[in-house]
CSV table of C-alpha atoms in Angstrom, one decimal:
chain,number,residue,atom,x,y,z
A,50,UNK,CA,134.5,58.1,78.3
A,51,UNK,CA,133.9,55.7,81.2
A,52,UNK,CA,135.2,52.2,81.6
A,53,UNK,CA,133.1,49.9,83.8
A,54,UNK,CA,133.4,46.1,84.2
A,55,UNK,CA,135.5,46.0,81.0
A,56,UNK,CA,132.9,47.7,78.9
A,57,UNK,CA,133.5,51.1,77.4
A,58,UNK,CA,130.5,53.5,77.6
A,59,UNK,CA,130.7,55.7,74.5
A,60,UNK,CA,129.5,58.9,76.1
A,61,UNK,CA,130.6,60.9,73.0
A,62,UNK,CA,128.5,58.7,70.8
A,63,UNK,CA,125.4,59.3,73.0
A,64,UNK,CA,126.0,63.0,73.1
A,65,UNK,CA,126.3,63.1,69.3
A,66,UNK,CA,122.9,61.3,69.1
A,67,UNK,CA,121.3,63.8,71.4
A,68,UNK,CA,122.8,66.7,69.4
A,69,UNK,CA,121.4,65.1,66.2
A,70,UNK,CA,118.0,65.0,67.8
A,71,UNK,CA,118.2,68.7,68.8
A,72,UNK,CA,119.5,69.6,65.3
A,73,UNK,CA,116.5,68.0,63.7
A,74,UNK,CA,114.1,69.9,66.0
A,75,UNK,CA,115.9,73.2,65.3
A,76,UNK,CA,115.7,72.5,61.5
A,77,UNK,CA,112.0,71.7,61.8
A,78,UNK,CA,111.3,74.9,63.7
A,79,UNK,CA,113.1,76.9,61.1
A,80,UNK,CA,111.0,75.3,58.3
A,81,UNK,CA,107.6,75.5,60.2
A,82,UNK,CA,108.1,78.9,61.9
A,83,UNK,CA,110.6,81.2,60.3
A,84,UNK,CA,109.6,80.5,56.7
A,85,UNK,CA,105.8,81.0,57.3
A,86,UNK,CA,106.6,84.1,59.4
A,87,UNK,CA,108.6,85.6,56.6
A,88,UNK,CA,105.9,84.8,54.0
A,89,UNK,CA,103.2,86.3,56.3
A,90,UNK,CA,105.2,89.5,56.7
A,91,UNK,CA,105.7,89.8,53.0
A,92,UNK,CA,102.0,89.2,52.4
A,93,UNK,CA,101.0,91.9,54.9
A,94,UNK,CA,103.5,94.3,53.3
A,95,UNK,CA,102.2,93.5,49.8
A,96,UNK,CA,98.5,93.7,50.7
A,97,UNK,CA,99.2,96.9,52.7
A,98,UNK,CA,100.9,98.5,49.7
A,99,UNK,CA,98.1,97.3,47.5
A,100,UNK,CA,95.3,98.8,49.7
A,101,UNK,CA,97.3,102.1,50.0
A,102,UNK,CA,97.7,102.3,46.2
A,103,UNK,CA,94.1,101.4,45.5
A,104,UNK,CA,93.0,104.1,48.0
A,105,UNK,CA,95.0,106.8,46.2
A,106,UNK,CA,93.6,105.6,42.9
A,107,UNK,CA,90.1,105.7,44.2
A,108,UNK,CA,90.6,109.3,45.4
A,109,UNK,CA,92.0,110.3,42.0
A,110,UNK,CA,89.1,108.7,40.3
A,111,UNK,CA,86.5,110.5,42.5
A,112,UNK,CA,88.2,113.9,41.7
A,113,UNK,CA,87.9,113.1,38.0
A,114,UNK,CA,91.6,113.1,37.4
A,115,UNK,CA,91.7,109.5,36.1
A,116,UNK,CA,89.2,106.9,35.0
A,117,UNK,CA,89.6,103.3,36.1
A,118,UNK,CA,87.9,100.3,34.5
A,119,UNK,CA,85.4,98.3,36.5
A,120,UNK,CA,86.9,95.6,38.6
A,121,UNK,CA,90.4,97.1,38.7
A,122,UNK,CA,90.0,98.3,42.3
A,123,UNK,CA,88.4,95.2,43.7
A,124,UNK,CA,90.4,93.9,46.7
A,125,UNK,CA,90.1,90.2,46.9
A,126,UNK,CA,93.1,88.5,48.5
A,127,UNK,CA,93.5,84.7,48.5
A,128,UNK,CA,92.6,84.0,52.2
A,129,UNK,CA,93.9,80.4,52.1
A,130,UNK,CA,97.4,81.5,51.1
A,131,UNK,CA,97.1,84.5,53.4
A,132,UNK,CA,96.2,82.5,56.6
A,133,UNK,CA,98.0,79.2,56.1
A,134,UNK,CA,101.4,80.7,57.3
A,135,UNK,CA,99.7,81.5,60.7
A,136,UNK,CA,98.4,78.0,61.0
A,137,UNK,CA,101.9,76.6,60.4
A,138,UNK,CA,103.4,79.1,62.9
A,139,UNK,CA,101.0,77.8,65.6
A,140,UNK,CA,101.7,74.2,64.8
A,141,UNK,CA,105.5,74.9,65.0
A,142,UNK,CA,105.3,76.0,68.6
A,143,UNK,CA,103.2,73.0,69.6
A,144,UNK,CA,105.2,70.4,67.7
A,145,UNK,CA,108.7,71.6,67.8
A,146,UNK,CA,109.0,74.0,70.7
A,147,UNK,CA,106.8,72.1,73.2
A,148,UNK,CA,107.8,68.8,71.5
A,149,UNK,CA,104.3,67.4,71.6
A,150,UNK,CA,104.6,64.0,70.0
A,151,UNK,CA,100.9,63.6,69.1
A,152,UNK,CA,100.7,67.0,67.5
A,153,UNK,CA,103.2,66.0,64.9
A,154,UNK,CA,100.8,63.4,63.6
A,155,UNK,CA,98.0,66.0,63.4
A,156,UNK,CA,100.4,68.3,61.6
A,157,UNK,CA,101.3,65.6,59.1
A,158,UNK,CA,97.6,64.9,58.4
A,159,UNK,CA,96.8,68.6,58.1
A,160,UNK,CA,99.8,69.1,55.8
A,161,UNK,CA,98.8,66.2,53.6
A,162,UNK,CA,95.3,67.6,53.2
A,163,UNK,CA,96.7,71.0,52.4
A,164,UNK,CA,99.0,69.4,49.8
A,165,UNK,CA,96.0,67.7,48.2
A,166,UNK,CA,94.2,71.0,48.2
A,167,UNK,CA,97.1,72.6,46.4
A,168,UNK,CA,97.2,69.9,43.8
A,169,UNK,CA,93.4,70.3,43.2
A,170,UNK,CA,93.7,74.1,42.7
A,171,UNK,CA,96.7,73.7,40.3
A,172,UNK,CA,94.8,71.1,38.3
A,173,UNK,CA,91.7,73.3,38.2
A,174,UNK,CA,93.6,76.0,36.4
A,175,UNK,CA,93.4,78.7,39.0
A,176,UNK,CA,94.9,81.9,37.7
A,177,UNK,CA,97.3,82.2,40.6
A,178,UNK,CA,98.3,78.6,40.5
A,179,UNK,CA,102.0,79.4,41.0
A,180,UNK,CA,101.2,80.4,44.6
A,181,UNK,CA,99.8,77.0,45.3
A,182,UNK,CA,102.7,75.3,43.5
A,183,UNK,CA,105.1,77.0,45.9
A,184,UNK,CA,102.8,76.1,48.8
A,185,UNK,CA,102.9,72.4,47.6
A,186,UNK,CA,106.7,72.4,47.7
A,187,UNK,CA,106.6,73.9,51.2
A,188,UNK,CA,104.1,71.2,52.4
A,189,UNK,CA,106.4,68.5,51.2
A,190,UNK,CA,109.3,70.1,53.2
A,191,UNK,CA,107.0,70.2,56.3
A,192,UNK,CA,106.1,66.5,55.9
A,193,UNK,CA,109.8,65.6,55.7
A,194,UNK,CA,110.8,67.4,58.9
A,195,UNK,CA,107.8,65.9,60.7
A,196,UNK,CA,109.0,62.4,59.8
A,197,UNK,CA,112.6,63.3,60.8
A,198,UNK,CA,111.3,64.5,64.2
A,199,UNK,CA,109.1,61.5,64.8
A,200,UNK,CA,112.2,59.2,64.2
A,201,UNK,CA,114.2,61.5,66.5
A,202,UNK,CA,111.5,61.0,69.2
A,203,UNK,CA,112.0,57.2,68.9
A,204,UNK,CA,115.7,57.5,69.3
A,205,UNK,CA,115.3,59.9,72.3
A,206,UNK,CA,112.9,57.4,73.9
A,207,UNK,CA,115.7,54.8,73.8
A,208,UNK,CA,118.3,57.3,75.1
A,209,UNK,CA,116.0,58.4,77.9
A,210,UNK,CA,116.3,55.0,79.5
A,211,UNK,CA,120.1,55.5,80.0
A,212,UNK,CA,121.2,57.0,83.3
A,213,UNK,CA,122.6,60.5,82.8
A,214,UNK,CA,120.1,61.5,80.1
A,215,UNK,CA,120.0,64.0,78.5
A,216,UNK,CA,123.5,65.4,79.2
A,217,UNK,CA,125.2,62.0,79.8
A,218,UNK,CA,127.6,63.2,82.4
A,219,UNK,CA,130.1,60.4,82.9
A,220,UNK,CA,130.2,61.0,86.6
A,221,UNK,CA,126.4,60.2,86.9
A,222,UNK,CA,126.5,57.0,84.9
A,223,UNK,CA,127.1,53.8,86.8
A,224,UNK,CA,125.5,51.0,84.9
A,225,UNK,CA,126.8,49.3,81.8
A,226,UNK,CA,125.3,50.6,78.5
A,227,UNK,CA,125.3,48.1,75.7
A,228,UNK,CA,126.5,49.7,72.5
A,229,UNK,CA,125.5,48.5,69.0
A,230,UNK,CA,128.5,47.8,66.9
A,231,UNK,CA,128.7,47.1,63.2
A,232,UNK,CA,131.9,45.0,63.8
A,233,UNK,CA,131.2,41.3,63.5
A,234,UNK,CA,133.4,38.7,65.3
A,235,UNK,CA,133.3,34.9,65.2
A,236,UNK,CA,131.3,33.4,68.1
A,237,UNK,CA,134.2,31.2,69.2
A,238,UNK,CA,136.1,34.2,70.5
A,239,UNK,CA,135.9,35.1,74.2
A,240,UNK,CA,134.5,38.3,75.5
A,241,UNK,CA,137.9,39.6,76.4
A,242,UNK,CA,139.1,38.9,72.9
A,243,UNK,CA,136.2,40.7,71.4
A,244,UNK,CA,136.7,43.7,73.7
A,245,UNK,CA,140.4,43.9,73.0
A,246,UNK,CA,139.9,43.7,69.2
A,247,UNK,CA,137.1,46.2,69.2
A,248,UNK,CA,139.0,48.7,71.4
A,249,UNK,CA,142.3,48.2,69.4
A,250,UNK,CA,140.5,49.2,66.2
A,251,UNK,CA,138.8,52.1,67.9
A,252,UNK,CA,142.1,53.4,69.4
A,253,UNK,CA,143.8,53.1,66.0
A,254,UNK,CA,141.1,55.0,64.2
A,255,UNK,CA,140.6,57.6,66.9
A,256,UNK,CA,144.0,57.9,68.7
A,257,UNK,CA,143.3,61.3,70.3
A,258,UNK,CA,140.0,60.5,72.0
A,259,UNK,CA,139.6,59.9,75.7
A,260,UNK,CA,138.5,56.3,75.1
A,261,UNK,CA,141.7,55.5,73.2
A,262,UNK,CA,143.8,57.0,76.1
A,263,UNK,CA,141.9,55.0,78.7
A,264,UNK,CA,142.3,51.8,76.6
A,265,UNK,CA,146.1,52.4,76.3
A,266,UNK,CA,146.3,52.9,80.0
A,267,UNK,CA,144.4,49.8,80.6
A,268,UNK,CA,146.7,47.8,78.3
A,269,UNK,CA,149.7,49.3,80.0
A,270,UNK,CA,148.4,48.3,83.4
A,271,UNK,CA,147.8,44.7,82.1
A,272,UNK,CA,151.3,44.5,80.8
A,273,UNK,CA,152.8,45.7,84.0
A,274,UNK,CA,150.6,43.3,86.0
A,275,UNK,CA,151.8,40.4,83.8
A,276,UNK,CA,155.4,41.4,84.2
A,277,UNK,CA,155.0,41.7,88.0
A,278,UNK,CA,153.3,38.3,88.1
A,279,UNK,CA,156.1,36.8,86.0
A,280,UNK,CA,158.8,38.3,88.2
A,281,UNK,CA,157.1,37.1,91.4
A,282,UNK,CA,156.9,33.6,89.9
A,283,UNK,CA,160.6,33.7,89.0
A,284,UNK,CA,161.6,34.9,92.5
A,285,UNK,CA,159.4,32.2,94.1
A,286,UNK,CA,161.1,29.5,91.9
A,287,UNK,CA,164.6,30.8,92.8
A,288,UNK,CA,163.7,30.8,96.5
A,289,UNK,CA,162.5,27.2,96.4
A,290,UNK,CA,165.6,26.2,94.4
A,291,UNK,CA,167.9,27.8,97.1
A,292,UNK,CA,166.0,26.0,99.9
A,293,UNK,CA,166.6,22.6,98.3
A,294,UNK,CA,170.3,23.3,98.0
């Protein structure tokens, strides 16, 4: 915490806002990278096992050991479901690792089109509709994290104008930073009164914080200064009274 010109700069609050921005990006990266990666690995394993099994069955059929009905050994994977995880993985690096702001809007548009495609396939009665139902739920999750990160970008743009961004080291901050407060005070009160009331409430609510400690020290300094001023006034009056006598 830093006190400058009677205004407390809430460094902890700024750091919390930056941590929240980073948290949203980490969450978005998990949704858009790790989930598609896990799905793609499972798909590769599944189709690999399927091809291996079909190969063994084909060999057994050629040797005359078994007879397989026509169409049973046709390998026709759903390429949309198979390739979409790779597309989201690429988007995750551009949007949430490189933090490209424009790319998030492209991802949202692409994701909305994919969701519409999923809805169409489900309505059409596709025999593996459940895969597209799961993909639809995933696309909704991607859309939500994109919106969260876009809002985080707006907040970060505001924070980037503050000296000390992005670490907000109190030593590097020299200018006053206005802080939005939900506490409403009557306009007739002076600035000093508003400051004292706000800081008194803050110190009472968070007594162990650095801000509270600094405020208490400031109040103690004020009291000592007032006492010193009062004592100086009393001594001055006594000296003048003695001179008259």
